[in-house]
Short mmCIF file of C-alpha atoms in Angstrom, two decimals:
data_model
loop_
_atom_site.label_atom_id
_atom_site.label_comp_id
_atom_site.label_asym_id
_atom_site.label_seq_id
_atom_site.Cartn_x
_atom_site.Cartn_y
_atom_site.Cartn_z
CA MET Y 1 -23.93 -18.48 43.55
CA ASP Y 2 -21.17 -19.35 45.99
CA THR Y 3 -19.64 -22.72 46.79
CA GLY Y 4 -21.27 -22.96 50.22
CA MET Y 5 -24.70 -22.68 48.68
CA LEU Y 6 -23.88 -25.34 46.09
CA ILE Y 7 -22.72 -27.72 48.82
CA GLU Y 8 -25.75 -27.14 51.03
CA LYS Y 9 -28.16 -27.58 48.11
CA PHE Y 10 -26.37 -30.77 47.11
CA ILE Y 11 -26.62 -32.18 50.64
CA LEU Y 12 -30.29 -31.19 50.78
CA VAL Y 13 -30.99 -32.91 47.46
CA VAL Y 14 -29.31 -36.12 48.64
CA ILE Y 15 -31.21 -36.06 51.95
CA ILE Y 16 -34.56 -35.48 50.26
CA PHE Y 17 -33.84 -38.22 47.74
CA LEU Y 18 -32.99 -40.71 50.48
CA ILE Y 19 -35.98 -39.70 52.61
CA SER Y 20 -38.35 -40.05 49.63
CA LEU Y 21 -37.05 -43.51 48.80
CA GLY Y 22 -36.98 -44.59 52.43
CA ILE Y 23 -40.53 -43.45 53.07
CA ALA Y 24 -41.70 -45.04 49.82
CA ALA Y 25 -40.03 -48.34 50.80
CA TYR Y 26 -41.61 -48.36 54.23
CA SER Y 27 -44.95 -47.31 52.72
CA THR Y 28 -45.05 -50.68 50.98
CA TYR Y 29 -44.51 -52.38 54.34
CA PHE Y 30 -47.04 -50.18 56.08
CA GLU Y 31 -49.58 -50.68 53.31
CA ARG Y 32 -49.39 -54.45 53.70
CA LYS Y 33 -49.62 -54.22 57.48
CA LEU Y 34 -52.58 -51.87 57.24
CA ALA Y 35 -54.33 -54.13 54.74
CA ALA Y 36 -53.76 -56.99 57.17
CA TRP Y 37 -55.26 -55.05 60.08
CA ILE Y 38 -58.26 -54.00 58.02
CA GLN Y 39 -58.84 -57.55 56.80
CA ASP Y 40 -58.14 -59.11 60.21
CA ARG Y 41 -54.90 -60.85 59.17
CA VAL Y 42 -51.36 -60.69 60.52
CA GLY Y 43 -49.49 -59.35 57.50
CA PRO Y 44 -45.75 -59.66 56.86
CA ASP Y 45 -43.99 -60.71 60.08
CA ARG Y 46 -41.18 -63.07 59.05
CA ALA Y 47 -38.31 -60.81 57.91
CA GLY Y 48 -36.86 -59.15 61.00
CA LYS Y 49 -38.82 -58.01 64.04
CA PHE Y 50 -42.48 -57.33 63.11
CA GLY Y 51 -41.44 -57.95 59.49
CA LEU Y 52 -39.58 -54.64 59.45
CA LEU Y 53 -36.97 -55.91 56.98
CA GLN Y 54 -39.66 -56.92 54.48
CA PRO Y 55 -39.10 -53.94 52.08
CA ILE Y 56 -35.39 -54.79 51.89
CA ALA Y 57 -36.18 -58.44 51.25
CA ASP Y 58 -38.61 -57.39 48.51
CA GLY Y 59 -36.04 -55.08 46.94
CA VAL Y 60 -33.39 -57.81 46.89
CA LYS Y 61 -35.90 -60.24 45.41
CA MET Y 62 -36.78 -57.72 42.67
CA PHE Y 63 -33.10 -57.22 41.79
CA PHE Y 64 -32.34 -60.92 41.51
CA LYS Y 65 -35.27 -61.85 39.32
CA GLU Y 66 -34.73 -62.44 35.61
CA ASP Y 67 -34.82 -59.19 33.66
CA PHE Y 68 -36.85 -59.99 30.59
CA ILE Y 69 -37.46 -57.82 27.54
CA PRO Y 70 -40.15 -59.15 25.17
CA LYS Y 71 -38.95 -59.89 21.65
CA ASN Y 72 -41.34 -57.64 19.75
CA SER Y 73 -41.15 -54.73 22.14
CA ASP Y 74 -39.57 -51.38 21.39
CA ARG Y 75 -36.39 -52.02 23.34
CA TRP Y 76 -35.29 -48.49 24.27
CA LEU Y 77 -38.74 -47.21 25.07
CA PHE Y 78 -39.38 -50.34 27.11
CA ILE Y 79 -36.33 -49.53 29.23
CA MET Y 80 -37.14 -45.82 29.41
CA GLY Y 81 -40.73 -46.23 30.67
CA PRO Y 82 -40.04 -47.11 34.33
CA GLY Y 83 -37.24 -44.55 34.49
CA ILE Y 84 -39.50 -41.74 33.33
CA SER Y 85 -42.13 -42.81 35.86
CA MET Y 86 -39.64 -42.65 38.69
CA PHE Y 87 -38.17 -39.35 37.48
CA THR Y 88 -41.53 -37.57 37.32
CA ALA Y 89 -42.45 -38.99 40.72
CA LEU Y 90 -39.26 -37.69 42.35
CA ILE Y 91 -38.74 -34.32 40.61
CA THR Y 92 -41.59 -32.51 42.41
CA SER Y 93 -39.74 -32.86 45.71
CA ALA Y 94 -37.30 -30.19 44.46
CA ILE Y 95 -39.70 -27.32 45.12
CA ILE Y 96 -41.40 -28.47 48.31
CA PRO Y 97 -40.61 -26.21 51.29
CA TRP Y 98 -39.80 -28.73 54.02
CA GLY Y 99 -39.44 -26.21 56.81
CA PRO Y 100 -38.46 -22.63 57.69
CA ASN Y 101 -34.83 -21.51 57.40
CA ILE Y 102 -32.36 -23.02 59.81
CA GLN Y 103 -29.14 -21.49 61.19
CA ALA Y 104 -26.10 -23.73 60.98
CA PHE Y 105 -22.35 -23.11 60.55
CA GLY Y 106 -23.00 -19.38 60.60
CA ARG Y 107 -25.26 -19.56 57.54
CA THR Y 108 -28.97 -19.36 56.91
CA ILE Y 109 -30.01 -22.52 55.15
CA GLU Y 110 -33.31 -22.80 53.28
CA LEU Y 111 -35.02 -26.16 53.59
CA GLN Y 112 -36.18 -25.97 49.99
CA VAL Y 113 -34.06 -26.92 47.01
CA ALA Y 114 -35.46 -24.35 44.59
CA ASP Y 115 -37.83 -21.55 45.53
CA PHE Y 116 -39.41 -21.13 42.15
CA ASN Y 117 -41.44 -18.05 41.47
CA ILE Y 118 -43.97 -20.34 39.76
CA GLY Y 119 -43.78 -23.35 42.09
CA ILE Y 120 -47.42 -24.34 41.91
CA LEU Y 121 -47.34 -24.40 38.10
CA PHE Y 122 -44.21 -26.54 38.25
CA ILE Y 123 -46.18 -29.11 40.25
CA PHE Y 124 -48.95 -28.99 37.68
CA GLY Y 125 -46.45 -29.37 34.83
CA VAL Y 126 -44.82 -32.42 36.41
CA VAL Y 127 -48.23 -33.95 37.11
CA SER Y 128 -49.14 -33.56 33.46
CA LEU Y 129 -45.88 -35.26 32.47
CA GLY Y 130 -46.48 -38.15 34.84
CA VAL Y 131 -48.47 -39.96 32.21
CA TYR Y 132 -45.49 -40.41 29.86
CA GLY Y 133 -43.79 -43.18 31.82
CA ILE Y 134 -46.90 -45.34 31.90
CA MET Y 135 -47.85 -44.54 28.30
CA ILE Y 136 -44.40 -45.27 26.86
CA GLY Y 137 -43.95 -48.39 28.97
CA GLY Y 138 -47.41 -49.68 28.11
CA TRP Y 139 -47.07 -49.06 24.40
CA ALA Y 140 -43.51 -50.38 24.10
CA SER Y 141 -44.46 -53.73 25.65
CA ASN Y 142 -46.37 -54.58 22.47
CA ASN Y 143 -49.14 -56.26 24.43
CA LYS Y 144 -52.86 -55.56 24.16
CA TYR Y 145 -53.41 -55.45 27.90
CA SER Y 146 -50.48 -53.12 28.42
CA LEU Y 147 -51.79 -50.82 25.70
CA PHE Y 148 -55.23 -50.78 27.31
CA GLY Y 149 -53.65 -49.96 30.63
CA ALA Y 150 -51.63 -47.15 29.08
CA ILE Y 151 -54.66 -45.69 27.31
CA ARG Y 152 -56.73 -45.87 30.47
CA ALA Y 153 -53.96 -44.19 32.44
CA SER Y 154 -53.59 -41.35 29.98
CA SER Y 155 -57.29 -40.64 29.56
CA GLN Y 156 -57.78 -40.77 33.32
CA MET Y 157 -54.89 -38.41 33.97
CA ILE Y 158 -55.96 -35.92 31.30
CA SER Y 159 -59.51 -35.87 32.68
CA TYR Y 160 -58.54 -35.36 36.30
CA GLU Y 161 -55.81 -32.84 35.53
CA LEU Y 162 -58.47 -30.32 34.50
CA ALA Y 163 -60.36 -30.35 37.79
CA MET Y 164 -57.03 -30.34 39.63
CA GLY Y 165 -55.85 -27.28 37.70
CA ILE Y 166 -59.03 -25.38 38.42
CA THR Y 167 -58.79 -26.07 42.18
CA LEU Y 168 -55.19 -24.89 42.03
CA ILE Y 169 -56.52 -21.59 40.65
CA THR Y 170 -58.68 -21.15 43.77
CA ILE Y 171 -55.60 -21.66 45.95
CA ILE Y 172 -53.68 -19.14 43.86
CA LEU Y 173 -56.58 -16.68 44.30
CA MET Y 174 -56.54 -17.23 48.06
CA SER Y 175 -52.83 -16.65 48.52
CA GLY Y 176 -52.10 -14.24 45.67
CA SER Y 177 -48.89 -16.00 44.74
CA LEU Y 178 -47.62 -18.92 42.70
CA SER Y 179 -44.65 -19.54 44.96
CA LEU Y 180 -45.07 -22.49 47.32
CA SER Y 181 -43.08 -20.89 50.14
CA GLU Y 182 -45.37 -17.85 50.05
CA ILE Y 183 -48.46 -20.07 49.98
CA VAL Y 184 -47.17 -21.80 53.11
CA ASP Y 185 -46.30 -18.49 54.80
CA LYS Y 186 -49.85 -17.23 54.22
CA GLN Y 187 -51.18 -20.13 56.28
CA HIS Y 188 -49.18 -19.16 59.37
CA GLY Y 189 -50.26 -20.88 62.60
CA MET Y 190 -53.70 -22.36 62.19
CA ASN Y 191 -54.80 -20.16 59.27
CA TRP Y 192 -54.99 -23.13 56.90
CA ASN Y 193 -56.63 -23.11 53.49
CA ILE Y 194 -58.80 -26.11 54.34
CA PHE Y 195 -61.02 -23.89 56.51
CA TYR Y 196 -61.71 -21.58 53.58
CA GLN Y 197 -61.71 -24.12 50.76
CA PRO Y 198 -63.15 -27.45 51.93
CA ILE Y 199 -64.70 -28.22 48.53
CA ALA Y 200 -61.46 -27.46 46.72
CA PHE Y 201 -59.68 -29.79 49.13
CA ILE Y 202 -62.07 -32.66 48.43
CA ILE Y 203 -61.77 -32.18 44.66
CA PHE Y 204 -57.99 -31.91 44.84
CA PHE Y 205 -57.76 -34.99 47.03
CA VAL Y 206 -59.90 -37.09 44.69
CA CYS Y 207 -57.85 -35.85 41.73
CA SER Y 208 -54.58 -36.74 43.44
CA LEU Y 209 -55.90 -40.24 44.04
CA ALA Y 210 -56.61 -40.48 40.32
CA GLU Y 211 -53.28 -38.93 39.30
CA THR Y 212 -51.25 -41.34 41.43
CA ASN Y 213 -53.29 -44.29 40.08
CA ARG Y 214 -54.33 -45.31 43.55
CA ALA Y 215 -57.47 -47.27 44.34
CA PRO Y 216 -60.37 -46.66 43.79
CA PHE Y 217 -58.96 -45.22 40.55
CA ASP Y 218 -56.32 -47.86 39.80
CA LEU Y 219 -57.92 -48.86 36.51
CA PRO Y 220 -54.63 -48.78 34.53
CA GLU Y 221 -53.52 -51.87 36.46
CA CYS Y 222 -56.90 -53.41 37.12
CA GLU Y 223 -55.98 -57.11 37.63
CA SER Y 224 -59.44 -58.51 37.11
CA GLU Y 225 -59.68 -57.05 33.60
CA LEU Y 226 -56.17 -56.33 32.33
CA ILE Y 227 -53.89 -58.94 34.00
CA GLY Y 228 -51.42 -56.33 35.25
CA GLY Y 229 -52.30 -53.33 33.10
CA TYR Y 230 -49.41 -51.29 31.77
CA HIS Y 231 -46.76 -53.36 33.56
CA THR Y 232 -47.95 -56.77 32.39
CA GLU Y 233 -44.75 -57.45 30.44
CA TYR Y 234 -42.36 -56.02 33.00
CA SER Y 235 -40.26 -58.06 35.35
CA SER Y 236 -37.41 -57.61 37.80
CA MET Y 237 -36.41 -54.11 38.90
CA LYS Y 238 -38.20 -52.45 35.98
CA LEU Y 239 -41.46 -53.66 37.47
CA GLY Y 240 -40.05 -52.66 40.82
CA LEU Y 241 -39.47 -49.09 39.60
CA PHE Y 242 -43.03 -48.86 38.28
CA LEU Y 243 -44.51 -50.10 41.56
CA PHE Y 244 -42.11 -48.03 43.61
CA SER Y 245 -42.80 -44.81 41.70
CA GLU Y 246 -46.44 -45.14 42.75
CA TYR Y 247 -45.38 -45.02 46.40
CA VAL Y 248 -42.98 -42.13 45.79
CA SER Y 249 -45.69 -40.12 44.07
CA MET Y 250 -48.06 -40.96 46.91
CA PHE Y 251 -45.54 -39.48 49.36
CA ILE Y 252 -45.02 -36.40 47.21
CA SER Y 253 -48.71 -35.78 46.62
CA ALA Y 254 -49.36 -36.17 50.36
CA ALA Y 255 -46.73 -33.44 50.83
CA VAL Y 256 -48.36 -31.24 48.18
CA ILE Y 257 -51.83 -31.65 49.71
CA SER Y 258 -50.52 -30.70 53.14
CA ILE Y 259 -48.78 -27.66 51.68
CA LEU Y 260 -51.77 -26.40 49.72
CA PHE Y 261 -54.53 -27.08 52.24
CA PHE Y 262 -53.08 -28.00 55.63
CA GLY Y 263 -50.56 -25.23 56.13
CA GLY Y 264 -47.41 -27.14 55.16
CA TYR Y 265 -45.00 -26.91 58.08
CA ASN Y 266 -47.18 -24.49 60.08
CA PHE Y 267 -48.73 -25.70 63.30
CA PRO Y 268 -50.87 -23.98 65.96
CA GLY Y 269 -48.84 -22.33 68.69
CA MET Y 270 -45.71 -22.04 66.55
CA ASP Y 271 -45.09 -18.46 67.72
CA ASN Y 272 -43.90 -19.78 71.11
CA PHE Y 273 -40.76 -21.18 69.52
CA SER Y 274 -37.98 -19.66 67.49
CA GLY Y 275 -34.73 -20.47 65.71
CA ASN Y 276 -33.69 -24.04 65.09
CA THR Y 277 -36.19 -25.48 67.60
CA LEU Y 278 -38.98 -23.96 65.57
CA ALA Y 279 -37.50 -25.33 62.34
CA LEU Y 280 -37.21 -28.82 63.80
CA LEU Y 281 -40.78 -28.77 65.13
CA CYS Y 282 -42.03 -27.44 61.79
CA VAL Y 283 -40.37 -30.26 59.88
CA LEU Y 284 -41.83 -32.78 62.33
CA ALA Y 285 -45.31 -31.24 61.97
CA PHE Y 286 -44.99 -31.36 58.20
CA PHE Y 287 -44.01 -35.02 58.21
CA ALA Y 288 -46.83 -35.81 60.63
CA LYS Y 289 -49.28 -34.33 58.13
CA ILE Y 290 -47.66 -36.24 55.27
CA PHE Y 291 -47.93 -39.53 57.16
CA MET Y 292 -51.55 -38.80 57.97
CA PHE Y 293 -52.32 -38.37 54.27
CA ILE Y 294 -50.38 -41.49 53.31
CA PHE Y 295 -52.46 -43.33 55.90
CA ILE Y 296 -55.70 -41.93 54.40
CA PHE Y 297 -54.57 -42.95 50.90
CA MET Y 298 -54.07 -46.51 52.10
CA TRP Y 299 -57.23 -46.54 54.18
CA ILE Y 300 -59.22 -45.59 51.08
CA ARG Y 301 -57.51 -48.26 49.01
CA TRP Y 302 -58.50 -51.05 51.37
CA THR Y 303 -62.02 -49.75 51.99
CA ILE Y 304 -63.53 -48.62 48.69
CA PRO Y 305 -63.92 -50.96 45.70
CA ARG Y 306 -62.56 -50.01 42.28
CA PHE Y 307 -64.61 -47.79 40.00
CA ARG Y 308 -65.83 -48.90 36.61
CA PHE Y 309 -64.20 -46.95 33.78
CA ASP Y 310 -67.34 -45.09 32.64
CA GLN Y 311 -68.11 -44.19 36.25
CA LEU Y 312 -64.62 -42.77 36.52
CA MET Y 313 -65.13 -40.59 33.45
CA HIS Y 314 -68.56 -39.44 34.64
CA LEU Y 315 -67.16 -38.48 38.02
CA GLY Y 316 -64.29 -36.57 36.44
CA TRP Y 317 -66.08 -34.70 33.69
CA LYS Y 318 -69.62 -34.31 34.95
CA THR Y 319 -69.11 -33.83 38.69
CA LEU Y 320 -65.64 -32.67 39.61
CA ILE Y 321 -65.04 -30.18 36.77
CA PRO Y 322 -68.39 -28.30 37.11
CA LEU Y 323 -68.02 -28.33 40.90
CA SER Y 324 -64.50 -26.94 40.73
CA ILE Y 325 -65.54 -24.22 38.26
CA ILE Y 326 -68.41 -23.13 40.55
CA ASN Y 327 -66.04 -23.18 43.51
CA MET Y 328 -63.54 -21.04 41.62
CA LEU Y 329 -66.21 -18.51 40.59
CA VAL Y 330 -67.57 -18.22 44.13
CA THR Y 331 -64.05 -17.77 45.51
CA GLY Y 332 -63.33 -15.08 42.95
CA ILE Y 333 -66.56 -13.22 43.72
CA VAL Y 334 -66.00 -13.36 47.48
CA ILE Y 335 -62.42 -12.12 47.13
CA ALA Y 336 -63.57 -9.31 44.84
CA PHE Y 337 -66.25 -8.42 47.39
CA TYR Y 338 -63.72 -8.25 50.23
CA GLN Y 339 -61.45 -6.06 48.16
CA GLY Y 340 -64.36 -3.66 47.62
CA TRP Y 341 -65.06 -4.12 43.92
CA PHE Y 342 -68.82 -3.92 44.40
CA MET B 1 -19.73 -16.64 29.69
CA THR B 2 -21.64 -19.56 31.24
CA TYR B 3 -24.75 -18.03 29.76
CA GLU B 4 -23.28 -18.19 26.27
CA ILE B 5 -22.06 -21.76 26.68
CA LEU B 6 -25.47 -22.82 27.96
CA THR B 7 -27.18 -21.11 25.05
CA TYR B 8 -24.96 -22.88 22.54
CA ILE B 9 -25.42 -26.29 24.15
CA LEU B 10 -29.18 -25.85 24.42
CA GLY B 11 -29.44 -24.50 20.90
CA GLY B 12 -27.46 -27.39 19.44
CA LEU B 13 -29.54 -29.92 21.32
CA THR B 14 -32.76 -28.23 20.26
CA ILE B 15 -31.81 -28.29 16.60
CA GLY B 16 -30.62 -31.89 16.92
CA THR B 17 -33.84 -33.18 18.47
CA ALA B 18 -35.94 -31.09 16.06
CA LEU B 19 -34.11 -32.77 13.17
CA MET B 20 -34.69 -36.16 14.75
CA VAL B 21 -38.44 -35.41 14.75
CA ILE B 22 -38.44 -35.48 10.95
CA LEU B 23 -35.62 -37.98 10.47
CA SER B 24 -36.76 -40.81 12.74
CA LYS B 25 -38.63 -43.56 10.92
CA HIS B 26 -41.21 -44.29 13.55
CA PRO B 27 -44.01 -41.74 14.11
CA LEU B 28 -44.16 -42.46 17.84
CA ARG B 29 -40.47 -41.73 18.25
CA SER B 30 -40.96 -38.51 16.29
CA VAL B 31 -43.55 -37.42 18.82
CA LEU B 32 -41.23 -38.27 21.71
CA TYR B 33 -38.42 -36.27 20.11
CA LEU B 34 -40.87 -33.40 19.71
CA VAL B 35 -41.60 -33.58 23.44
CA VAL B 36 -37.86 -33.33 24.16
CA THR B 37 -37.67 -30.37 21.77
CA PHE B 38 -40.39 -28.58 23.71
CA PHE B 39 -38.46 -29.15 26.92
CA LEU B 40 -35.33 -27.67 25.38
CA ILE B 41 -37.30 -24.66 24.13
CA SER B 42 -38.54 -24.22 27.69
CA GLY B 43 -34.89 -24.25 28.70
CA HIS B 44 -34.30 -21.31 26.35
CA PHE B 45 -37.19 -19.45 27.97
CA LEU B 46 -35.67 -20.12 31.39
CA LEU B 47 -32.36 -18.69 30.23
CA MET B 48 -34.23 -15.54 29.22
CA ASN B 49 -35.76 -15.41 32.72
CA ALA B 50 -39.26 -16.13 31.42
CA GLN B 51 -40.18 -18.79 33.98
CA PHE B 52 -43.90 -18.49 33.46
CA ILE B 53 -43.73 -18.97 29.69
CA ALA B 54 -41.29 -21.85 30.14
CA ILE B 55 -43.58 -23.79 32.46
CA VAL B 56 -46.72 -23.00 30.47
CA ASN B 57 -44.94 -24.30 27.38
CA VAL B 58 -44.27 -27.56 29.22
CA ILE B 59 -47.81 -27.85 30.59
CA VAL B 60 -49.64 -27.06 27.37
CA TYR B 61 -47.41 -28.60 24.70
CA ALA B 62 -45.48 -31.40 26.39
CA GLY B 63 -48.14 -32.20 28.96
CA ALA B 64 -51.39 -31.95 27.03
CA ILE B 65 -51.11 -31.69 23.26
CA MET B 66 -48.31 -34.23 22.84
CA VAL B 67 -50.11 -36.70 25.09
CA LEU B 68 -53.08 -36.53 22.73
CA PHE B 69 -50.74 -37.04 19.75
CA LEU B 70 -49.26 -40.11 21.42
CA PHE B 71 -52.73 -41.34 22.25
CA VAL B 72 -53.84 -41.21 18.63
CA LEU B 73 -50.61 -42.73 17.30
CA MET B 74 -50.78 -45.63 19.73
CA LEU B 75 -54.27 -46.50 18.57
CA LEU B 76 -53.40 -46.16 14.87
CA ASN B 77 -50.61 -48.75 15.15
CA LEU B 78 -48.48 -47.44 12.29
CA ASP B 79 -45.78 -49.78 11.01
CA LYS B 80 -43.32 -49.70 8.16
CA ASP B 81 -45.47 -52.24 6.30
CA ASN B 82 -48.61 -50.18 5.92
CA GLU B 83 -46.83 -46.87 5.43
CA PRO B 84 -48.12 -45.21 2.25
CA LYS B 85 -45.52 -45.00 -0.52
CA THR B 86 -44.88 -41.43 -1.63
CA PRO B 87 -43.97 -40.90 -5.30
CA TRP B 88 -40.61 -39.34 -6.11
CA LEU B 89 -42.22 -36.25 -7.63
CA THR B 90 -44.25 -35.53 -4.48
CA LYS B 91 -41.11 -35.70 -2.37
CA PHE B 92 -39.34 -33.30 -4.74
CA ILE B 93 -42.20 -30.80 -4.64
CA ALA B 94 -42.41 -31.08 -0.87
CA VAL B 95 -38.70 -30.30 -0.50
CA ILE B 96 -38.96 -27.30 -2.83
CA SER B 97 -42.00 -25.78 -1.13
CA GLY B 98 -40.67 -26.47 2.36
CA GLY B 99 -37.35 -24.86 1.46
CA ALA B 100 -39.14 -21.84 0.00
CA LEU B 101 -41.16 -21.38 3.17
CA PHE B 102 -38.02 -21.71 5.29
CA THR B 103 -36.23 -19.04 3.20
CA VAL B 104 -39.16 -16.65 3.54
CA ILE B 105 -39.28 -17.13 7.31
CA ILE B 106 -35.52 -16.61 7.63
CA ALA B 107 -35.69 -13.47 5.47
CA ALA B 108 -38.60 -12.01 7.42
CA THR B 109 -37.18 -12.70 10.87
CA SER B 110 -33.63 -11.67 10.07
CA GLU B 111 -34.95 -8.35 8.77
CA SER B 112 -36.84 -7.69 11.98
CA PHE B 113 -33.93 -8.87 14.13
CA MET B 114 -31.60 -6.50 12.30
CA HIS B 115 -34.08 -3.72 12.88
CA LEU B 116 -34.38 -4.53 16.57
CA SER B 117 -30.67 -4.80 17.21
CA GLN B 118 -30.10 -1.54 15.30
CA LYS B 119 -32.61 0.16 17.55
CA ALA B 120 -30.91 -1.34 20.57
CA VAL B 121 -27.52 -0.11 19.41
CA GLU B 122 -28.92 3.38 18.89
CA LYS B 123 -30.42 3.34 22.35
CA THR B 124 -27.77 1.72 24.54
CA GLY B 125 -24.78 1.22 22.29
CA ASP B 126 -25.05 -2.57 22.63
CA ALA B 127 -26.73 -5.11 20.38
CA ILE B 128 -28.17 -7.11 23.27
CA VAL B 129 -30.77 -5.30 25.37
CA LYS B 130 -30.13 -6.13 28.98
CA VAL B 131 -33.46 -6.41 30.71
CA SER B 132 -33.89 -6.60 34.44
CA ASP B 133 -34.09 -9.96 36.18
CA GLN B 134 -37.73 -9.33 36.98
CA GLU B 135 -38.83 -8.84 33.38
CA GLY B 136 -40.26 -12.28 32.58
CA LEU B 137 -41.75 -13.03 35.97
CA VAL B 138 -45.42 -13.75 36.21
CA GLU B 139 -46.43 -10.55 38.04
CA ASN B 140 -45.03 -8.32 35.30
CA LEU B 141 -46.35 -10.54 32.55
CA GLY B 142 -49.85 -10.51 34.04
CA HIS B 143 -49.70 -6.76 34.49
CA LEU B 144 -48.71 -6.27 30.85
CA LEU B 145 -51.37 -8.69 29.60
CA PHE B 146 -54.15 -6.98 31.48
CA THR B 147 -53.16 -3.41 30.69
CA GLU B 148 -51.19 -2.85 27.52
CA TYR B 149 -52.18 -6.00 25.61
CA ILE B 150 -55.73 -6.42 26.90
CA VAL B 151 -57.35 -6.39 23.43
CA PRO B 152 -55.24 -9.14 21.83
CA PHE B 153 -55.56 -11.13 25.05
CA GLU B 154 -59.35 -10.96 25.02
CA VAL B 155 -59.56 -11.63 21.28
CA SER B 156 -57.45 -14.77 21.62
CA SER B 157 -59.57 -15.98 24.52
CA ILE B 158 -62.68 -15.56 22.35
CA LEU B 159 -60.89 -17.58 19.68
CA PHE B 160 -60.29 -20.34 22.22
CA LEU B 161 -63.91 -20.28 23.30
CA ALA B 162 -65.06 -20.54 19.68
CA SER B 163 -62.80 -23.52 19.01
CA MET B 164 -64.02 -25.19 22.20
CA VAL B 165 -67.64 -24.78 21.16
CA GLY B 166 -66.74 -26.05 17.69
CA ALA B 167 -65.10 -29.16 19.12
CA VAL B 168 -68.11 -29.92 21.27
CA LEU B 169 -70.44 -29.44 18.27
CA LEU B 170 -68.35 -31.76 16.08
CA ALA B 171 -68.29 -34.41 18.78
CA LYS B 172 -72.05 -34.14 19.34
CA ARG B 173 -73.12 -34.19 15.68
CA GLU B 174 -73.15 -37.95 15.21
CA LYS B 175 -76.16 -39.63 16.67
CA GLN B 176 -75.29 -41.37 19.90
CA THR B 177 -75.71 -45.11 19.71
CA ILE B 178 -74.11 -45.95 23.04
CA VAL B 179 -76.70 -46.86 25.64
CA GLU B 180 -76.68 -44.38 28.49
CA LEU B 181 -75.76 -46.05 31.74
#
């Protein structure tokens, strides 16, 4: 490992970090605007032109509020909860291939921080850790509603992880590799996985909604039943981190969905370009897909009402898991057939 | 050199957090320390180039089993007040038997390690067998599992199936009183 590589990876990490936070911040603005359009309102329009400074105003407000730690809470775990949430939301961005290699300063630079041999399992591992922030925060608050929120979050995440894992297996079967960059390369041009695996896509999409605690699966913070759910006792920037990590993980899971099913940075007609132009267009195409998925996430939130908890469990265990197992078996049989096993 | 330093740091941290699992007073904190210990063990696997085992360790232990532990502990609401008092004699016996088990494990493993390193010295003239960088990667692991170790692999999967069926049976045995919706 030479110094040049260290420097370029460091710069890449900083850029990805800033982009993730920036997109998450403006997702909050966009979400409120979108909700306003859907509900025939105006939405935030006071701070700056079209209300564009609203996220900054919100951030400043969050910082200046009183930071309160309840007396009977577990102090350290209470502080750790939001941090763990944010960490697990951000860490997946390390293995996402943002674009093909670019040539700059006489070097070939990969637009991916770490090309893990087992990238897709890394995503799954981080997803399964995502529950810790909410669980620890909810338990440490020493509040019944927070505890209920934490328990709901963890049981929901455990249930939907299974179906998610099984759909990941179908993608692994399709591409024959666990490395994300290879999965993206296999979908060159318009050869996207969505055309072969529409059912897997639907299951994975529903599971990502559940894993990011987005509506209609936002039961851990269901206001009408649990006040604020797991973050009832939180205030100031700790609450801000919890809310913000939801938007970061929405951005990251939109990126993961576009990688696994929509070809990542591939776009039709990409063979007409080459070099840095191609890389730039690829990155733009990738972000276009990500924004489309963020839009769909929000669209769903403001259209579909919240599930009841038993309905959520029924959907997870009795519909999505059997469906994903059947899908996996059929995929396996078809692949075996094409490889001439019969 | 960096490898050695990393191993020492990781090893020290692993032992430290593992000790904290049994030393911390609160059961929930013990579980959290155990989660950290699993992460550090995964770090050891990564140092040995076994990426697949490292990440599976995180997914299965830190991501699934420990979450269930936490789940149960949160619902039990264990405090210092309702902690059962253990008699002095029980503690003494526990220390003795635990120590005996530890000694046996150390004896058994050190014997086999000695044997292994002796074999390695005979073969290559060095106590540490240098494997290729590709050794622990998932392709080679899968190949080994489905060729050389196919029988143990299948037997353990049958074991898993049996335990799954057993869990379902245990959960189903009590008569359901909840009204189906």
